[in-house]
Amino acid sequence: MVWPSDAGPARRGWQHLLLARRSISDPSDLAYFAVHAREGTALSAIVNVAGMRWGVEDCFETAKSDCGLGHYEVRHWEPWHRHIALDPAAFAFLSITATRTARLKRSDGPAATDLSSQPP
């Protein structure tokens, strides 16, 4: 469904769309997405991009619980800025470390137990 936008004049070659998703488990549960895409963009591409949203939301929820992303009191700009900059870095470090550890545990052979034999 295409609709006019209050965001400003229409740009040539772009369109605003409304994407609706129905839950498989509960058909009465609908989710809506406002989409801004180039004209002629395939529906499958729009659906794939909309589906990426849950991965991003999951990362934010994990960062909130594991790194304290949502635990701050805003009193001054500088401490808030440090906190917001440090939390994603800590979350990235923890994610990479967990992924590498899981790969080492899955692999068979000496690489799983002896890291000194691997080249730097």
mmCIF file of C-alpha atoms in Angstrom:
data_model
loop_
_atom_site.group_PDB
_atom_site.id
_atom_site.type_symbol
_atom_site.label_atom_id
_atom_site.label_comp_id
_atom_site.label_asym_id
_atom_site.label_seq_id
_atom_site.Cartn_x
_atom_site.Cartn_y
_atom_site.Cartn_z
ATOM 1 C CA MET A 1 0.000 0.000 0.000
ATOM 2 C CA VAL A 2 1.509 3.335 -1.018
ATOM 3 C CA TRP A 3 0.574 6.476 0.895
ATOM 4 C CA PRO A 4 1.594 10.139 0.784
ATOM 5 C CA SER A 5 4.221 11.233 3.267
ATOM 6 C CA ASP A 6 4.166 14.276 5.547
ATOM 7 C CA ALA A 7 7.967 14.071 5.725
ATOM 8 C CA GLY A 8 8.320 16.307 2.709
ATOM 9 C CA PRO A 9 7.838 16.324 -1.021
ATOM 10 C CA ALA A 10 8.063 13.004 -2.816
ATOM 11 C CA ARG A 11 11.501 12.271 -4.207
ATOM 12 C CA ARG A 12 11.713 10.918 -7.694
ATOM 13 C CA GLY A 13 12.195 7.161 -7.703
ATOM 14 C CA TRP A 14 11.254 6.608 -4.041
ATOM 15 C CA GLN A 15 8.010 5.560 -2.391
ATOM 16 C CA HIS A 16 6.517 5.084 1.056
ATOM 17 C CA LEU A 17 4.918 1.693 1.680
ATOM 18 C CA LEU A 18 3.011 0.043 4.490
ATOM 19 C CA LEU A 19 3.999 -3.568 5.093
ATOM 20 C CA ALA A 20 1.705 -5.720 7.238
ATOM 21 C CA ARG A 21 2.768 -9.028 8.801
ATOM 22 C CA ARG A 22 0.378 -11.563 10.296
ATOM 23 C CA SER A 23 1.498 -13.960 13.018
ATOM 24 C CA ILE A 24 1.370 -17.637 12.092
ATOM 25 C CA SER A 25 0.507 -18.728 15.628
ATOM 26 C CA ASP A 26 -2.108 -15.989 16.179
ATOM 27 C CA PRO A 27 -3.703 -14.743 12.921
ATOM 28 C CA SER A 28 -5.322 -11.820 14.745
ATOM 29 C CA ASP A 29 -1.863 -10.475 15.703
ATOM 30 C CA LEU A 30 -0.732 -7.972 13.067
ATOM 31 C CA ALA A 31 2.505 -5.996 12.880
ATOM 32 C CA TYR A 32 2.942 -2.985 10.609
ATOM 33 C CA PHE A 33 6.105 -1.514 9.117
ATOM 34 C CA ALA A 34 6.502 1.882 7.481
ATOM 35 C CA VAL A 35 8.858 1.376 4.546
ATOM 36 C CA HIS A 36 10.739 3.939 2.463
ATOM 37 C CA ALA A 37 12.143 2.195 -0.600
ATOM 38 C CA ARG A 38 13.053 2.757 -4.207
ATOM 39 C CA GLU A 39 10.254 2.231 -6.667
ATOM 40 C CA GLY A 40 10.323 -1.291 -8.039
ATOM 41 C CA THR A 41 11.996 -2.839 -4.988
ATOM 42 C CA ALA A 42 10.996 -6.499 -4.803
ATOM 43 C CA LEU A 43 8.621 -7.460 -2.021
ATOM 44 C CA SER A 44 11.001 -10.256 -0.999
ATOM 45 C CA ALA A 45 13.784 -7.690 -0.422
ATOM 46 C CA ILE A 46 11.491 -5.509 1.702
ATOM 47 C CA VAL A 47 10.394 -8.535 3.753
ATOM 48 C CA ASN A 48 14.024 -9.636 4.267
ATOM 49 C CA VAL A 49 15.016 -6.199 5.549
ATOM 50 C CA ALA A 50 11.972 -6.044 7.838
ATOM 51 C CA GLY A 51 12.896 -9.493 9.191
ATOM 52 C CA MET A 52 16.345 -8.233 10.208
ATOM 53 C CA ARG A 53 14.661 -6.050 12.794
ATOM 54 C CA TRP A 54 14.302 -8.922 15.258
ATOM 55 C CA GLY A 55 18.014 -9.663 15.230
ATOM 56 C CA VAL A 56 18.786 -6.040 16.007
ATOM 57 C CA GLU A 57 16.183 -5.929 18.774
ATOM 58 C CA ASP A 58 17.597 -9.137 20.249
ATOM 59 C CA CYS A 59 21.081 -7.595 20.317
ATOM 60 C CA PHE A 60 19.761 -4.511 22.119
ATOM 61 C CA GLU A 61 17.914 -6.633 24.689
ATOM 62 C CA THR A 62 21.032 -8.724 25.319
ATOM 63 C CA ALA A 63 23.163 -5.590 25.630
ATOM 64 C CA LYS A 64 20.674 -4.150 28.112
ATOM 65 C CA SER A 65 20.747 -7.237 30.313
ATOM 66 C CA ASP A 66 24.428 -8.261 29.960
ATOM 67 C CA CYS A 67 26.185 -4.896 29.704
ATOM 68 C CA GLY A 68 23.795 -2.509 31.427
ATOM 69 C CA LEU A 69 22.953 -0.493 28.328
ATOM 70 C CA GLY A 70 19.705 0.674 29.910
ATOM 71 C CA HIS A 71 21.165 1.366 33.368
ATOM 72 C CA TYR A 72 22.256 4.951 33.561
ATOM 73 C CA GLU A 73 21.092 8.193 35.048
ATOM 74 C CA VAL A 74 21.354 11.181 32.763
ATOM 75 C CA ARG A 75 22.771 14.074 34.722
ATOM 76 C CA HIS A 76 25.485 15.346 32.402
ATOM 77 C CA TRP A 77 26.280 14.857 28.748
ATOM 78 C CA GLU A 78 29.848 13.601 29.178
ATOM 79 C CA PRO A 79 29.178 10.615 31.493
ATOM 80 C CA TRP A 80 26.145 9.601 29.431
ATOM 81 C CA HIS A 81 28.203 9.743 26.253
ATOM 82 C CA ARG A 82 30.937 7.566 27.809
ATOM 83 C CA HIS A 83 28.407 5.029 29.011
ATOM 84 C CA ILE A 84 26.608 4.810 25.659
ATOM 85 C CA ALA A 85 29.935 4.505 23.800
ATOM 86 C CA LEU A 86 31.416 1.883 26.138
ATOM 87 C CA ASP A 87 28.423 -0.467 26.356
ATOM 88 C CA PRO A 88 28.305 -1.402 22.647
ATOM 89 C CA ALA A 89 32.085 -1.947 22.692
ATOM 90 C CA ALA A 90 31.758 -4.258 25.698
ATOM 91 C CA PHE A 91 28.863 -6.098 24.057
ATOM 92 C CA ALA A 92 30.867 -6.546 20.834
ATOM 93 C CA PHE A 93 33.801 -7.943 22.821
ATOM 94 C CA LEU A 94 31.574 -10.380 24.706
ATOM 95 C CA SER A 95 29.826 -11.501 21.504
ATOM 96 C CA ILE A 96 33.087 -12.129 19.660
ATOM 97 C CA THR A 97 34.578 -13.957 22.629
ATOM 98 C CA ALA A 98 31.490 -16.164 22.980
ATOM 99 C CA THR A 99 31.487 -16.974 19.253
ATOM 100 C CA ARG A 100 35.177 -17.907 19.239
ATOM 101 C CA THR A 101 34.775 -20.025 22.356
ATOM 102 C CA ALA A 102 31.827 -21.878 20.824
ATOM 103 C CA ARG A 103 33.836 -22.565 17.657
ATOM 104 C CA LEU A 104 36.756 -23.922 19.672
ATOM 105 C CA LYS A 105 34.454 -26.218 21.631
ATOM 106 C CA ARG A 106 32.845 -27.545 18.426
ATOM 107 C CA SER A 107 36.068 -28.264 16.583
ATOM 108 C CA ASP A 108 37.766 -31.639 17.030
ATOM 109 C CA GLY A 109 41.479 -32.190 17.460
ATOM 110 C CA PRO A 110 44.331 -30.348 19.141
ATOM 111 C CA ALA A 111 43.129 -26.867 18.122
ATOM 112 C CA ALA A 112 40.246 -27.184 20.575
ATOM 113 C CA THR A 113 42.524 -27.702 23.556
ATOM 114 C CA ASP A 114 45.934 -26.312 22.627
ATOM 115 C CA LEU A 115 45.827 -22.711 21.421
ATOM 116 C CA SER A 116 49.634 -22.371 21.467
ATOM 117 C CA SER A 117 49.971 -24.567 18.353
ATOM 118 C CA GLN A 118 47.968 -22.119 16.222
ATOM 119 C CA PRO A 119 49.827 -19.434 14.251
ATOM 120 C CA PRO A 120 49.211 -15.865 15.461
#
